[in-house]
mmCIF file of C-alpha atoms in Angstrom:
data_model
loop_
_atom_site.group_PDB
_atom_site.id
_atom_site.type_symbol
_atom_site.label_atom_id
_atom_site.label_comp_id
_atom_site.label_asym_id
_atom_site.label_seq_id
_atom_site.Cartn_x
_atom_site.Cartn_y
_atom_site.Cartn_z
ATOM 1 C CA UNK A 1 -29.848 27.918 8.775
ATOM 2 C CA UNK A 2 -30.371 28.544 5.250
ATOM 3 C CA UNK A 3 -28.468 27.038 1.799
ATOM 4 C CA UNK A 4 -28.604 27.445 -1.940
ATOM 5 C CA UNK A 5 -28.249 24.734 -4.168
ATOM 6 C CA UNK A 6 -25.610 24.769 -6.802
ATOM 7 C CA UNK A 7 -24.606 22.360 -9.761
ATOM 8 C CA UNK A 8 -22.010 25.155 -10.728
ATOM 9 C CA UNK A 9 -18.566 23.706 -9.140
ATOM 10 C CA UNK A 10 -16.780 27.174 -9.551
ATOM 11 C CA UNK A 11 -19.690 28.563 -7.744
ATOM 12 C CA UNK A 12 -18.694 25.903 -4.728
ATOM 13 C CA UNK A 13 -15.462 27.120 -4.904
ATOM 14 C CA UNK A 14 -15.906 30.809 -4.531
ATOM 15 C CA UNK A 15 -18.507 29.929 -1.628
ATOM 16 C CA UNK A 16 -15.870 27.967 0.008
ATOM 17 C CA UNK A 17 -12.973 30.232 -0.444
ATOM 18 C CA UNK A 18 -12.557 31.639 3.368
ATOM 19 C CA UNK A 19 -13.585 28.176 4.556
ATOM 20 C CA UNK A 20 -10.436 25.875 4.427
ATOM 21 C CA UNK A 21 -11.583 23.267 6.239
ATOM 22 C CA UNK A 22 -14.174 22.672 4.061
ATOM 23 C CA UNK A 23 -12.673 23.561 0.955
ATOM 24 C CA UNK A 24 -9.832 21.071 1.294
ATOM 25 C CA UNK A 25 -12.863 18.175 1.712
ATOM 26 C CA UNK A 26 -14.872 19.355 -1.509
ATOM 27 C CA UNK A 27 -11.848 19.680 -3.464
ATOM 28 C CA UNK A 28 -10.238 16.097 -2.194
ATOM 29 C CA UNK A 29 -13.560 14.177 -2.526
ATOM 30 C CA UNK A 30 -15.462 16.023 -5.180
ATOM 31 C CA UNK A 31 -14.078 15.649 -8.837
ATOM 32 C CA UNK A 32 -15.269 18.115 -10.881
ATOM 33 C CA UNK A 33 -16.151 16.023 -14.105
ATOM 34 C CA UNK A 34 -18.490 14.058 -11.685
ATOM 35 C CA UNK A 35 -19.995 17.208 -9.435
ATOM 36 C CA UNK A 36 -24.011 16.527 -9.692
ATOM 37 C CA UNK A 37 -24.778 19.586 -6.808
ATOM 38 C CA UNK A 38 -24.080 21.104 -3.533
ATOM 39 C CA UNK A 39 -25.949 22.650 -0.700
ATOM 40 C CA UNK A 40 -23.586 25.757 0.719
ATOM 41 C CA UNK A 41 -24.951 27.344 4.363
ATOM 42 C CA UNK A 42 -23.174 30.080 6.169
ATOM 43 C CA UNK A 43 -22.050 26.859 8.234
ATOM 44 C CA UNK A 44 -23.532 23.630 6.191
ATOM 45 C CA UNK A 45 -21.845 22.209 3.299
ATOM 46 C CA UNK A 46 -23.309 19.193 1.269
ATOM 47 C CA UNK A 47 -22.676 17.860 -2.117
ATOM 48 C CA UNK A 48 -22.665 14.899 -4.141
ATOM 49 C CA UNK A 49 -20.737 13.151 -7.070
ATOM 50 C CA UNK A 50 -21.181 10.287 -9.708
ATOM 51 C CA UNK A 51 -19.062 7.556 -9.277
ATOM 52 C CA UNK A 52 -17.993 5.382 -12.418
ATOM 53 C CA UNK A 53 -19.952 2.584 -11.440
ATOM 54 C CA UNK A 54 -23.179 4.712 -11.596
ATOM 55 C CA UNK A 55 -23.802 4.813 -7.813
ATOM 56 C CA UNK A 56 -23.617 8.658 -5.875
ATOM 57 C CA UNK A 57 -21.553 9.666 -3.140
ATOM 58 C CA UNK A 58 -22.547 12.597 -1.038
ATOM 59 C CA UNK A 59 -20.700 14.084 1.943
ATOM 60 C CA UNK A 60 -22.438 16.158 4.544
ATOM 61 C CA UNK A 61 -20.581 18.588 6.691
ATOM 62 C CA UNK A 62 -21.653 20.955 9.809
ATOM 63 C CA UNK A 63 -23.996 20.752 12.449
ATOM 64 C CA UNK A 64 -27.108 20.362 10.056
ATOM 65 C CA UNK A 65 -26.335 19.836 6.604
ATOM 66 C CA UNK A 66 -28.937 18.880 3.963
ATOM 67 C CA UNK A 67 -28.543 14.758 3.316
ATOM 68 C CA UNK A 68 -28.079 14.477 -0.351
ATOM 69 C CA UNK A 69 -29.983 11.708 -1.930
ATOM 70 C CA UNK A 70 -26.891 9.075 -2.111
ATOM 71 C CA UNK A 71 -25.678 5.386 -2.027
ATOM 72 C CA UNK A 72 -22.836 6.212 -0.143
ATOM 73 C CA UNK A 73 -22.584 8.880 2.786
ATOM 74 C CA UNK A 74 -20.035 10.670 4.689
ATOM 75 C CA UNK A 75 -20.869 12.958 7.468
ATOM 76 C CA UNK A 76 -19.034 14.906 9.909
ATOM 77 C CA UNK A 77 -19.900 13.550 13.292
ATOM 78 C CA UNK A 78 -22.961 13.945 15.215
ATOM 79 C CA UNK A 79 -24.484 14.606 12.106
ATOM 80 C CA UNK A 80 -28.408 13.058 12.033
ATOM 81 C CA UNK A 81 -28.955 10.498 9.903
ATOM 82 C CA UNK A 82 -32.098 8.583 9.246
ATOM 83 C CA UNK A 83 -31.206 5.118 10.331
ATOM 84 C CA UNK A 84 -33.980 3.577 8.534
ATOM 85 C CA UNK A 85 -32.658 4.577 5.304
ATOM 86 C CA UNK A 86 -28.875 4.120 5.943
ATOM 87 C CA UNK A 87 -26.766 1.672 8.058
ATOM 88 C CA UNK A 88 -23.287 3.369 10.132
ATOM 89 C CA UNK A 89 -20.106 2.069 8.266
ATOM 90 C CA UNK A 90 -17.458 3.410 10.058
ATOM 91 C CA UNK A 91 -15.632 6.800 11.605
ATOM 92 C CA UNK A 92 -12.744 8.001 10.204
ATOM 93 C CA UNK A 93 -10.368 11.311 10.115
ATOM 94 C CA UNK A 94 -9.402 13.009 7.212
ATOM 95 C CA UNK A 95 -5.514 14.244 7.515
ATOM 96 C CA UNK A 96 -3.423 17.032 5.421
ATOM 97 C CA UNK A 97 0.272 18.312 5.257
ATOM 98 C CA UNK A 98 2.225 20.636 3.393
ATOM 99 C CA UNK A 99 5.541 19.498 1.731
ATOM 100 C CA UNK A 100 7.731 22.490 1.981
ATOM 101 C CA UNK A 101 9.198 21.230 5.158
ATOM 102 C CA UNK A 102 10.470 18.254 3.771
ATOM 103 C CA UNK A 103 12.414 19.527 1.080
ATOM 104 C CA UNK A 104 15.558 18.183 2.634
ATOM 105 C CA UNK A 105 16.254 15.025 4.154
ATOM 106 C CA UNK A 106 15.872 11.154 3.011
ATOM 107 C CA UNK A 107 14.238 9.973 0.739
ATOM 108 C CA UNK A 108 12.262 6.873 0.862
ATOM 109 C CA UNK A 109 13.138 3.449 -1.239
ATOM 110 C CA UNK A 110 10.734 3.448 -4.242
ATOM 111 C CA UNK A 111 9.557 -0.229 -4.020
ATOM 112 C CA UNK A 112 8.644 -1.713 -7.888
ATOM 113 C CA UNK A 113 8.313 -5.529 -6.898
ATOM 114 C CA UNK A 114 4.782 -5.555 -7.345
ATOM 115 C CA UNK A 115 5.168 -9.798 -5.673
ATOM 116 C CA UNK A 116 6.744 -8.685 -2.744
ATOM 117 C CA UNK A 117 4.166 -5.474 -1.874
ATOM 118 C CA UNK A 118 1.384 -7.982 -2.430
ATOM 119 C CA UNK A 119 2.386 -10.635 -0.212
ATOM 120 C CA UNK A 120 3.368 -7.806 2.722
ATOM 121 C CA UNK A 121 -0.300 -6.003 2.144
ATOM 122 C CA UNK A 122 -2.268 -9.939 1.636
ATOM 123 C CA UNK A 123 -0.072 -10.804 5.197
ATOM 124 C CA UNK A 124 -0.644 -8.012 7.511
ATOM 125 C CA UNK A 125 -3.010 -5.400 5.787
ATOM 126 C CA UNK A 126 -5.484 -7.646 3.907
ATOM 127 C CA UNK A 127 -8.021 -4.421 3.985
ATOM 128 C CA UNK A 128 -5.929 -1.945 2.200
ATOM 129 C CA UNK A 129 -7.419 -0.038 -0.185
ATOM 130 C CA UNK A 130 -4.838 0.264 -2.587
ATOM 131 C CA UNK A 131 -3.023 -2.657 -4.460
ATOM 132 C CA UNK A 132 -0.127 -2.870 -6.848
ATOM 133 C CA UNK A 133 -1.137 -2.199 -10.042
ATOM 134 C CA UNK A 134 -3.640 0.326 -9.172
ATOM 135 C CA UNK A 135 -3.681 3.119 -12.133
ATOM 136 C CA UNK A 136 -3.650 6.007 -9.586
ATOM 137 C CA UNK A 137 -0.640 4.909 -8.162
ATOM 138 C CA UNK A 138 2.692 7.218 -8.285
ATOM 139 C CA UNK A 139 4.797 5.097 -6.047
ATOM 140 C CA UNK A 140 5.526 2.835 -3.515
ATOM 141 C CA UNK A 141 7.630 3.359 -0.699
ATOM 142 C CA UNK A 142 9.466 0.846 1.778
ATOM 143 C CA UNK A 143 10.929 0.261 4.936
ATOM 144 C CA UNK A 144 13.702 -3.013 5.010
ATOM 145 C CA UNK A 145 15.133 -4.680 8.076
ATOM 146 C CA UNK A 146 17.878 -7.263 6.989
ATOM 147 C CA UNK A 147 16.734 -7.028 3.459
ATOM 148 C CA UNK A 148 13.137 -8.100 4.237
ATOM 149 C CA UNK A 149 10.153 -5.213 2.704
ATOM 150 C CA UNK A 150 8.493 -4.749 7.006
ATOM 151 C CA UNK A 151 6.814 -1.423 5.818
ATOM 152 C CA UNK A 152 5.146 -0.195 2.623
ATOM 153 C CA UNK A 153 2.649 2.552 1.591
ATOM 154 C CA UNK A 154 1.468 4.095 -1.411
ATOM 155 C CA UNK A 155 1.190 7.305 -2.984
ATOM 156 C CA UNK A 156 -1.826 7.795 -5.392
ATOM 157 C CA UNK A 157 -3.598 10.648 -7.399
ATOM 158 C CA UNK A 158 -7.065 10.926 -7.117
ATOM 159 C CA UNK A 159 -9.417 11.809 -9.830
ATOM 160 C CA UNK A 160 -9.579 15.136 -8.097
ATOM 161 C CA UNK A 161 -6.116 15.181 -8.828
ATOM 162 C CA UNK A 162 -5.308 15.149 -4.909
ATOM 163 C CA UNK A 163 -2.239 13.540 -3.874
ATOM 164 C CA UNK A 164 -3.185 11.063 -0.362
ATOM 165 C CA UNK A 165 -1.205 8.032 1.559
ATOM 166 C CA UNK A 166 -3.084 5.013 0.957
ATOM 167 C CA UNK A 167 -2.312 1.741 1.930
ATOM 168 C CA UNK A 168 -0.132 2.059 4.500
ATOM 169 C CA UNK A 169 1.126 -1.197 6.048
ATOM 170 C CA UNK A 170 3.897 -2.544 8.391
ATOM 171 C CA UNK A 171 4.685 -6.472 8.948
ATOM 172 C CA UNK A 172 3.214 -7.970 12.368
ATOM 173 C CA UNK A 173 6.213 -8.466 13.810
ATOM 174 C CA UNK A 174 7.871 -5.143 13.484
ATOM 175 C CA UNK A 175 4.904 -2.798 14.283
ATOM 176 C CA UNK A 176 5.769 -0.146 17.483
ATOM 177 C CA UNK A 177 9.142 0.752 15.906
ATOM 178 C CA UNK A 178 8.071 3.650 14.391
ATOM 179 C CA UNK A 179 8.675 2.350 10.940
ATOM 180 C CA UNK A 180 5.735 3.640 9.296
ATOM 181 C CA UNK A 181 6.545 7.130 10.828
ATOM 182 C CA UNK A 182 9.765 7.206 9.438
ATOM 183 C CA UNK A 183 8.633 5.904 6.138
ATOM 184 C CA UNK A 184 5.842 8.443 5.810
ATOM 185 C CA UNK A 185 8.517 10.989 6.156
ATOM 186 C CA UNK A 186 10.898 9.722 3.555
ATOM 187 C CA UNK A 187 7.867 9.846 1.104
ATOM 188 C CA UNK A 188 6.842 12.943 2.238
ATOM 189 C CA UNK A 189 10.345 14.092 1.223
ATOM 190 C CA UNK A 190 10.304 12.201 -2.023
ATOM 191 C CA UNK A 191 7.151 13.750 -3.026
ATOM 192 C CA UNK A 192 8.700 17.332 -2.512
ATOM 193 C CA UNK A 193 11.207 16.732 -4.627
ATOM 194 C CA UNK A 194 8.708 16.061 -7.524
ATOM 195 C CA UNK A 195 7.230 19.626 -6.758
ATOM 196 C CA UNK A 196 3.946 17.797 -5.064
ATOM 197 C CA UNK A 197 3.381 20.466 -2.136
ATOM 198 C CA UNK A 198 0.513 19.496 0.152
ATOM 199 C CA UNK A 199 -0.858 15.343 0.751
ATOM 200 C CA UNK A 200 -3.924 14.179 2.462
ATOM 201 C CA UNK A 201 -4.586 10.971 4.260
ATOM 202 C CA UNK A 202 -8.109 8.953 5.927
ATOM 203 C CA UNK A 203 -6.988 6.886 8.553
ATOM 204 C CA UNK A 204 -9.790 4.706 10.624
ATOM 205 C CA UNK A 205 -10.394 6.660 13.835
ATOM 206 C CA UNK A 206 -10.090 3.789 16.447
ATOM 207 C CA UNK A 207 -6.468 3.506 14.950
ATOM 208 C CA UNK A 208 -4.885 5.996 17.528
ATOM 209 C CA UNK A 209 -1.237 4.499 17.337
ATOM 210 C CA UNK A 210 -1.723 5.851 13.298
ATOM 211 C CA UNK A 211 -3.125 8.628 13.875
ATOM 212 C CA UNK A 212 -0.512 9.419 16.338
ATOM 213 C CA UNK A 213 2.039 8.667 14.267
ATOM 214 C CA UNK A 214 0.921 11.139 11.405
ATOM 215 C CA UNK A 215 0.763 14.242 14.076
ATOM 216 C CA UNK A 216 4.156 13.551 15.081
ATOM 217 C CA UNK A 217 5.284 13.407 11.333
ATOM 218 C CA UNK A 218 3.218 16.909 11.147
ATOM 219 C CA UNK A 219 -0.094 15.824 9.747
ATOM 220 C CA UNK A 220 -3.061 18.211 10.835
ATOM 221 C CA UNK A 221 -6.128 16.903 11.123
ATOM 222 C CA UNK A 222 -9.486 18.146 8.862
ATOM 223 C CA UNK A 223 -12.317 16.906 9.910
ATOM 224 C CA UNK A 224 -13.361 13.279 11.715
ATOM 225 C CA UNK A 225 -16.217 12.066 9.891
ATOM 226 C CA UNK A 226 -18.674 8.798 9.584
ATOM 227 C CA UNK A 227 -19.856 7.232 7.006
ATOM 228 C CA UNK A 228 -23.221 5.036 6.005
ATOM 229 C CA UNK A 229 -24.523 3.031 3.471
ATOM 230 C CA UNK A 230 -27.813 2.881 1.574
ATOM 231 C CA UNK A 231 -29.893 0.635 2.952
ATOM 232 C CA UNK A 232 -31.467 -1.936 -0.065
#
């Protein structure tokens, strides 16, 4: 299957314009400020993108995508990878859902007690990838029981200028509830009201009870992917 190479990111766009599947991924993980080039194939996608730090992320999608020369790599699965040159991470999905629905309803508690998210997220969630004071963070939303913060997640804009979930978190001892359900929801609904109309989420894929959760909210699901880092 043939590709052309492109370091024109309207030119990705256009390409990608009857493809929503893979438009939402190059749009959500490729900002255009940092766009170094992408491979487009009647069924292949691949591109890649600077980070700050000077390393290169690439993403690979379809059933035989060009591998981008990259630190970091993302492919959809089944995807060949040399494993001499790259060791497997992890697999995880990439979720999206529009707002419109939610445009009634209740809203979640915006949670500002920067103290009191730490200490839930350092308790039960010590891997999150978001943290209180964070610069792309819009909010944080809660989830009380007797007055005690039990759930918490966090809103953030990403240099694409995407809107995703990050960070989402619920205490030990009050997980199977369906507290982080609920609390997606009320966020979902807060976010409407500030005219925000579609938000993404990654979410490990062993974590079924998540990922269940999220499809009962209403979350679709993009694309599963794995990803792989450079070997040095």
């Amino acid at each position: 299957m043939t590709s052309s190479s492109t370091n024109n990111y309207a030119k990705v766009l256009n390409s990608l314009k009857h493809r929503a599947s893979d438009l939402e991924t190059f749009t959500t993980y490729a900002p255009e400020q940092r766009f170094i080039t992408a491979h487009v194939g009647d069924e292949n996608l691949s591109f890649s993108v600077a980070d700050e730090d000077g390393s290169i992320f690439a993403m690979a999608l379809g059933n035989d995508p060009v591998i981008l020369p990259c630190d970091r790599l993302s492919t959809t699965l089944n995807v060949k990878v040399d494993l001499t040159k790259y060791v497997h991470r992890v697999n995880w999905d990439f979720y999206s859902i529009d707002t419109d629905s939610f445009s009634s309803g209740k809203q979640a508690e915006i949670c500002t007690d920067e103290s009191e998210i730490t200490e839930l997220l350092k308790g039960h969630a010590r891997k999150s990838s978001v943290w209180p004071g964070n610069d792309e963070v819009i909010l944080w939303g809660g989830k009380r029981i007797d007055g005690q913060l039990v759930s918490v997640g966090a809103l953030v804009k990403w240099r694409t200028g995407q809107v995703m979930f990050a960070s989402i978190a619920t205490h030990s001892d009050y997980r199977g509830r369906g507290l982080a359900q609920e609390l997606v929801t009320e966020m979902l609904t807060s976010v409407a009201a500030q005219g925000i109309s579609h938000v993404g989420l990654g979410v490990f894929a062993l974590n079924v009870s998540a990922k269940r959760a999220y499809e009962k909210v209403g979350f679709t699901l993009v694309n599963e992917f794995s990803s792989y880092g450079l070997i040095t």
